[in-house]
């Protein structure tokens, strides 16, 4: 595996592969590689002969400076894990490469309606920073496809919207959330949980699954289900920011939807957990649509 730090070498490497007709896949990450990332690598490998993994803890998508400062950075362990999984190149640019004129002088991508609710409501500027850095990475690597996890369901929707609106020639692949044995979605932030909080954490996904069953009828009372689960999680020791149903495109749910998703963000001690659960809407006799 090649370890690349500058844009010129990255571009030359990728151009060399492209010249021989090889397909290229990008997996953008912020590092601290875990099994969830490695499954994205496997999915990328299934799509392309060459896999590039970028590792960049992007300052512009953090809404809290302390979260940026303490975000786990483990480049050598990441390199070992990615190399063992057959990654061709690990790209670890610094801030000067990604934001050559500084964070204030940079041009930003401003995603609109898909980004203004849910995470966008609680993390101002997050999707602007995320969309900007992902667009830069897509420009640098110019991959045939890029792979993202569905855990960050809204992030995936925002990335798809940006790619569509900016006419970027890349296929976006979404991969189902990778979970621990007890259902907790894998995330680098899980390591902030104390042992007691870690034991409680799977309740978030259990609540999403239960809400998914309860919310699967076309006319289900979704606001009441949301309120019930948010309250139950708060009573259990979480601090819920949102627990909401949307349709698969993240618009407010309607009886005619074929598919819905229930999404949540909740603090547990010092860890902010996010998760989501997409599900089909049951089509009973006499149900419209
Ligand atoms: O999901 C992440 O790790 C980040 O938001 C991403 C896509 C790498 C952009 O910084």
GROMACS .gro file of C-alpha atoms and ligand atoms in nm:
model
  299
    1UNK     CA    1   0.000   0.000   0.000
    2UNK     CA    2   0.126   0.346  -0.091
    3UNK     CA    3   0.107   0.619   0.174
    4UNK     CA    4   0.044   0.947  -0.003
    5UNK     CA    5   0.041   1.291   0.157
    6UNK     CA    6   0.046   1.541  -0.128
    7UNK     CA    7  -0.204   1.614  -0.400
    8UNK     CA    8   0.041   1.594  -0.694
    9UNK     CA    9   0.159   1.242  -0.607
   10UNK     CA   10  -0.199   1.131  -0.550
   11UNK     CA   11  -0.309   1.263  -0.888
   12UNK     CA   12  -0.009   1.104  -1.067
   13UNK     CA   13  -0.074   0.768  -0.900
   14UNK     CA   14  -0.441   0.768  -0.990
   15UNK     CA   15  -0.369   0.882  -1.346
   16UNK     CA   16  -0.126   0.591  -1.385
   17UNK     CA   17  -0.398   0.345  -1.286
   18UNK     CA   18  -0.656   0.511  -1.507
   19UNK     CA   19  -0.419   0.497  -1.807
   20UNK     CA   20  -0.427   0.118  -1.786
   21UNK     CA   21  -0.808   0.119  -1.776
   22UNK     CA   22  -0.848   0.035  -1.407
   23UNK     CA   23  -1.159   0.143  -1.216
   24UNK     CA   24  -1.090   0.344  -0.902
   25UNK     CA   25  -1.294   0.358  -0.581
   26UNK     CA   26  -1.259   0.611  -0.299
   27UNK     CA   27  -1.348   0.553   0.065
   28UNK     CA   28  -1.338   0.889   0.247
   29UNK     CA   29  -1.276   0.856   0.623
   30UNK     CA   30  -1.154   1.052   0.921
   31UNK     CA   31  -0.936   0.759   1.026
   32UNK     CA   32  -0.933   0.559   1.350
   33UNK     CA   33  -1.017   0.271   1.121
   34UNK     CA   34  -1.252   0.003   1.257
   35UNK     CA   35  -1.436  -0.292   1.106
   36UNK     CA   36  -1.710  -0.059   0.976
   37UNK     CA   37  -1.454   0.125   0.760
   38UNK     CA   38  -1.299  -0.204   0.650
   39UNK     CA   39  -1.637  -0.323   0.518
   40UNK     CA   40  -1.652  -0.002   0.313
   41UNK     CA   41  -1.312  -0.101   0.177
   42UNK     CA   42  -1.446  -0.446   0.086
   43UNK     CA   43  -1.744  -0.288  -0.091
   44UNK     CA   44  -1.507  -0.055  -0.276
   45UNK     CA   45  -1.291  -0.349  -0.379
   46UNK     CA   46  -1.601  -0.523  -0.522
   47UNK     CA   47  -1.654  -0.215  -0.745
   48UNK     CA   48  -1.302  -0.133  -0.857
   49UNK     CA   49  -0.953  -0.267  -0.919
   50UNK     CA   50  -0.795   0.013  -0.715
   51UNK     CA   51  -0.906   0.141  -0.375
   52UNK     CA   52  -0.797   0.473  -0.226
   53UNK     CA   53  -0.880   0.547   0.138
   54UNK     CA   54  -0.850   0.909   0.249
   55UNK     CA   55  -0.792   0.996   0.613
   56UNK     CA   56  -0.851   1.357   0.704
   57UNK     CA   57  -1.000   1.489   1.026
   58UNK     CA   58  -1.178   1.776   0.859
   59UNK     CA   59  -1.185   2.085   1.084
   60UNK     CA   60  -1.470   2.256   0.899
   61UNK     CA   61  -1.729   1.988   0.976
   62UNK     CA   62  -1.684   1.999   1.355
   63UNK     CA   63  -1.929   2.230   1.527
   64UNK     CA   64  -1.745   2.202   1.861
   65UNK     CA   65  -1.366   2.266   1.891
   66UNK     CA   66  -1.329   2.010   2.175
   67UNK     CA   67  -1.479   1.738   1.952
   68UNK     CA   68  -1.221   1.818   1.681
   69UNK     CA   69  -0.931   1.826   1.930
   70UNK     CA   70  -1.006   1.491   2.091
   71UNK     CA   71  -1.114   1.306   1.774
   72UNK     CA   72  -0.897   0.987   1.780
   73UNK     CA   73  -0.600   1.000   1.542
   74UNK     CA   74  -0.423   0.666   1.491
   75UNK     CA   75  -0.242   0.686   1.154
   76UNK     CA   76   0.002   0.397   1.200
   77UNK     CA   77  -0.260   0.149   1.322
   78UNK     CA   78  -0.486   0.271   1.038
   79UNK     CA   79  -0.212   0.206   0.783
   80UNK     CA   80  -0.162  -0.148   0.915
   81UNK     CA   81  -0.535  -0.225   0.903
   82UNK     CA   82  -0.585  -0.078   0.556
   83UNK     CA   83  -0.277  -0.244   0.413
   84UNK     CA   84  -0.389  -0.583   0.552
   85UNK     CA   85  -0.726  -0.532   0.380
   86UNK     CA   86  -0.558  -0.477   0.041
   87UNK     CA   87  -0.602  -0.099   0.005
   88UNK     CA   88  -0.386   0.040  -0.276
   89UNK     CA   89  -0.331   0.391  -0.145
   90UNK     CA   90  -0.391   0.571   0.183
   91UNK     CA   91  -0.412   0.947   0.133
   92UNK     CA   92  -0.348   1.155   0.446
   93UNK     CA   93  -0.340   1.522   0.345
   94UNK     CA   94  -0.289   1.800   0.599
   95UNK     CA   95  -0.506   2.110   0.640
   96UNK     CA   96  -0.280   2.318   0.411
   97UNK     CA   97  -0.340   2.075   0.125
   98UNK     CA   98  -0.715   2.056   0.170
   99UNK     CA   99  -0.759   2.429   0.248
  100UNK     CA  100  -0.463   2.596   0.070
  101UNK     CA  101  -0.585   2.949   0.138
  102UNK     CA  102  -0.692   2.888   0.498
  103UNK     CA  103  -1.029   2.802   0.643
  104UNK     CA  104  -1.168   3.154   0.609
  105UNK     CA  105  -1.059   3.210   0.250
  106UNK     CA  106  -1.188   2.876   0.120
  107UNK     CA  107  -1.484   2.839  -0.114
  108UNK     CA  108  -1.755   2.625   0.041
  109UNK     CA  109  -2.027   2.396  -0.088
  110UNK     CA  110  -2.354   2.491   0.079
  111UNK     CA  111  -2.600   2.199   0.067
  112UNK     CA  112  -2.959   2.317   0.097
  113UNK     CA  113  -3.282   2.145   0.202
  114UNK     CA  114  -3.150   1.792   0.266
  115UNK     CA  115  -2.901   1.944   0.512
  116UNK     CA  116  -3.109   2.185   0.715
  117UNK     CA  117  -3.295   1.943   0.939
  118UNK     CA  118  -3.195   1.667   1.186
  119UNK     CA  119  -2.812   1.682   1.209
  120UNK     CA  120  -2.818   2.022   1.039
  121UNK     CA  121  -3.043   2.156   1.313
  122UNK     CA  122  -2.813   2.040   1.595
  123UNK     CA  123  -2.473   2.075   1.426
  124UNK     CA  124  -2.471   2.411   1.245
  125UNK     CA  125  -2.221   2.416   0.957
  126UNK     CA  126  -2.151   2.044   0.978
  127UNK     CA  127  -2.287   1.951   0.636
  128UNK     CA  128  -2.131   2.257   0.473
  129UNK     CA  129  -1.788   2.141   0.592
  130UNK     CA  130  -1.856   1.777   0.512
  131UNK     CA  131  -1.988   1.850   0.161
  132UNK     CA  132  -1.694   2.081   0.092
  133UNK     CA  133  -1.428   1.831   0.191
  134UNK     CA  134  -1.600   1.541   0.013
  135UNK     CA  135  -1.622   1.751  -0.306
  136UNK     CA  136  -1.252   1.835  -0.276
  137UNK     CA  137  -1.162   1.468  -0.228
  138UNK     CA  138  -1.375   1.367  -0.527
  139UNK     CA  139  -1.197   1.634  -0.733
  140UNK     CA  140  -0.854   1.518  -0.623
  141UNK     CA  141  -0.906   1.145  -0.673
  142UNK     CA  142  -1.168   1.157  -0.952
  143UNK     CA  143  -1.281   0.805  -0.865
  144UNK     CA  144  -1.539   0.604  -1.058
  145UNK     CA  145  -1.722   0.542  -0.733
  146UNK     CA  146  -1.710   0.647  -0.369
  147UNK     CA  147  -1.841   0.440  -0.079
  148UNK     CA  148  -2.016   0.574   0.234
  149UNK     CA  149  -2.183   0.404   0.530
  150UNK     CA  150  -2.559   0.428   0.583
  151UNK     CA  151  -2.516   0.489   0.957
  152UNK     CA  152  -2.478   0.854   0.863
  153UNK     CA  153  -2.797   0.826   0.661
  154UNK     CA  154  -2.838   1.200   0.619
  155UNK     CA  155  -2.472   1.245   0.524
  156UNK     CA  156  -2.521   0.993   0.245
  157UNK     CA  157  -2.833   1.180   0.127
  158UNK     CA  158  -2.644   1.512   0.132
  159UNK     CA  159  -2.350   1.363  -0.061
  160UNK     CA  160  -2.588   1.221  -0.323
  161UNK     CA  161  -2.761   1.561  -0.355
  162UNK     CA  162  -2.429   1.745  -0.397
  163UNK     CA  163  -2.307   1.496  -0.659
  164UNK     CA  164  -2.637   1.529  -0.847
  165UNK     CA  165  -2.651   1.908  -0.832
  166UNK     CA  166  -2.284   1.966  -0.919
  167UNK     CA  167  -2.303   1.707  -1.202
  168UNK     CA  168  -2.004   1.518  -1.062
  169UNK     CA  169  -1.925   1.205  -1.267
  170UNK     CA  170  -1.904   0.960  -0.977
  171UNK     CA  171  -2.124   0.677  -0.857
  172UNK     CA  172  -2.210   0.699  -0.485
  173UNK     CA  173  -2.244   0.362  -0.314
  174UNK     CA  174  -2.417   0.337   0.026
  175UNK     CA  175  -2.339   0.042   0.252
  176UNK     CA  176  -2.564  -0.092   0.531
  177UNK     CA  177  -2.454   0.002   0.883
  178UNK     CA  178  -2.201  -0.234   1.039
  179UNK     CA  179  -2.292  -0.319   1.398
  180UNK     CA  180  -2.133  -0.472   1.704
  181UNK     CA  181  -2.278  -0.810   1.812
  182UNK     CA  182  -2.524  -0.632   2.044
  183UNK     CA  183  -2.650  -0.400   1.771
  184UNK     CA  184  -2.456  -0.080   1.851
  185UNK     CA  185  -2.352   0.089   1.527
  186UNK     CA  186  -1.973   0.090   1.492
  187UNK     CA  187  -1.827   0.437   1.535
  188UNK     CA  188  -1.497   0.590   1.640
  189UNK     CA  189  -1.689   0.788   1.903
  190UNK     CA  190  -1.801   0.470   2.084
  191UNK     CA  191  -1.466   0.471   2.263
  192UNK     CA  192  -1.581   0.777   2.461
  193UNK     CA  193  -1.838   0.553   2.640
  194UNK     CA  194  -1.768   0.431   2.993
  195UNK     CA  195  -1.830   0.057   3.051
  196UNK     CA  196  -2.172   0.134   3.204
  197UNK     CA  197  -2.266   0.360   2.911
  198UNK     CA  198  -2.140   0.102   2.663
  199UNK     CA  199  -2.375  -0.156   2.820
  200UNK     CA  200  -2.667   0.087   2.778
  201UNK     CA  201  -2.578   0.208   2.428
  202UNK     CA  202  -2.749  -0.074   2.227
  203UNK     CA  203  -3.084   0.059   2.355
  204UNK     CA  204  -3.067   0.329   2.092
  205UNK     CA  205  -3.082   0.080   1.804
  206UNK     CA  206  -3.339  -0.130   1.992
  207UNK     CA  207  -3.561   0.179   2.014
  208UNK     CA  208  -3.514   0.249   1.642
  209UNK     CA  209  -3.606  -0.110   1.555
  210UNK     CA  210  -3.915  -0.101   1.776
  211UNK     CA  211  -4.017   0.234   1.627
  212UNK     CA  212  -3.965   0.088   1.281
  213UNK     CA  213  -4.213  -0.191   1.356
  214UNK     CA  214  -4.463   0.046   1.513
  215UNK     CA  215  -4.425   0.300   1.232
  216UNK     CA  216  -4.458   0.053   0.945
  217UNK     CA  217  -4.834   0.094   0.901
  218UNK     CA  218  -4.915   0.362   0.644
  219UNK     CA  219  -5.134   0.556   0.891
  220UNK     CA  220  -4.925   0.488   1.206
  221UNK     CA  221  -4.926   0.775   1.462
  222UNK     CA  222  -4.564   0.868   1.396
  223UNK     CA  223  -4.531   1.177   1.622
  224UNK     CA  224  -4.663   0.976   1.919
  225UNK     CA  225  -4.417   0.693   1.847
  226UNK     CA  226  -4.129   0.943   1.821
  227UNK     CA  227  -4.225   1.107   2.150
  228UNK     CA  228  -4.264   0.774   2.329
  229UNK     CA  229  -3.917   0.648   2.233
  230UNK     CA  230  -3.743   0.980   2.293
  231UNK     CA  231  -3.892   0.991   2.641
  232UNK     CA  232  -3.801   0.626   2.715
  233UNK     CA  233  -3.441   0.685   2.606
  234UNK     CA  234  -3.416   1.003   2.815
  235UNK     CA  235  -3.553   0.812   3.115
  236UNK     CA  236  -3.288   0.543   3.060
  237UNK     CA  237  -3.005   0.800   3.078
  238UNK     CA  238  -2.962   0.924   2.718
  239UNK     CA  239  -3.005   1.288   2.621
  240UNK     CA  240  -3.198   1.267   2.296
  241UNK     CA  241  -3.152   1.546   2.040
  242UNK     CA  242  -3.393   1.403   1.786
  243UNK     CA  243  -3.583   1.081   1.722
  244UNK     CA  244  -3.775   1.126   1.397
  245UNK     CA  245  -3.940   0.948   1.109
  246UNK     CA  246  -3.877   1.060   0.753
  247UNK     CA  247  -3.943   0.902   0.416
  248UNK     CA  248  -3.646   0.744   0.237
  249UNK     CA  249  -3.557   1.083   0.078
  250UNK     CA  250  -3.573   1.251   0.421
  251UNK     CA  251  -3.895   1.437   0.343
  252UNK     CA  252  -4.170   1.433   0.610
  253UNK     CA  253  -4.339   1.092   0.598
  254UNK     CA  254  -4.671   1.051   0.416
  255UNK     CA  255  -4.916   0.757   0.403
  256UNK     CA  256  -4.821   0.683   0.040
  257UNK     CA  257  -4.449   0.626   0.121
  258UNK     CA  258  -4.314   0.285   0.024
  259UNK     CA  259  -4.018   0.319   0.255
  260UNK     CA  260  -3.939   0.515   0.567
  261UNK     CA  261  -3.643   0.568   0.795
  262UNK     CA  262  -3.631   0.650   1.162
  263UNK     CA  263  -3.325   0.851   1.266
  264UNK     CA  264  -3.190   0.946   1.607
  265UNK     CA  265  -2.909   1.136   1.773
  266UNK     CA  266  -2.855   1.109   2.146
  267UNK     CA  267  -2.582   1.186   2.396
  268UNK     CA  268  -2.471   0.917   2.634
  269UNK     CA  269  -2.217   1.072   2.870
  270UNK     CA  270  -1.948   1.231   2.649
  271UNK     CA  271  -2.043   1.037   2.336
  272UNK     CA  272  -2.291   1.166   2.081
  273UNK     CA  273  -2.439   0.859   1.912
  274UNK     CA  274  -2.628   0.871   1.584
  275UNK     CA  275  -2.808   0.584   1.418
  276UNK     CA  276  -3.088   0.514   1.173
  277UNK     CA  277  -3.316   0.232   1.070
  278UNK     CA  278  -3.475   0.220   0.722
  279UNK     CA  279  -3.784   0.001   0.679
  280UNK     CA  280  -4.068  -0.079   0.436
  281UNK     CA  281  -4.418   0.054   0.490
  282UNK     CA  282  -4.668  -0.231   0.519
  283UNK     CA  283  -4.926  -0.235   0.243
  284UNK     CA  284  -5.245  -0.370   0.400
  285UNK     CA  285  -5.576  -0.423   0.216
  286UNK     CA  286  -5.736  -0.090   0.136
  287UNK     CA  287  -5.413   0.104   0.203
  288UNK     CA  288  -5.372   0.375  -0.064
  289UNK     CA  289  -5.061   0.389  -0.283
  290LIG     O1  290  -1.813   1.015   0.759
  290LIG     C1  291  -1.699   1.066   0.775
  290LIG     O2  292  -1.607   1.007   0.829
  290LIG     C2  293  -1.675   1.209   0.726
  290LIG     O3  294  -1.789   1.285   0.740
  290LIG     C3  295  -1.624   1.214   0.581
  290LIG     C4  296  -1.725   1.160   0.483
  290LIG     C5  297  -1.494   1.137   0.569
  290LIG     C6  298  -1.595   1.359   0.540
  290LIG     O4  299  -1.500   1.417   0.624
   0.00000   0.00000   0.00000
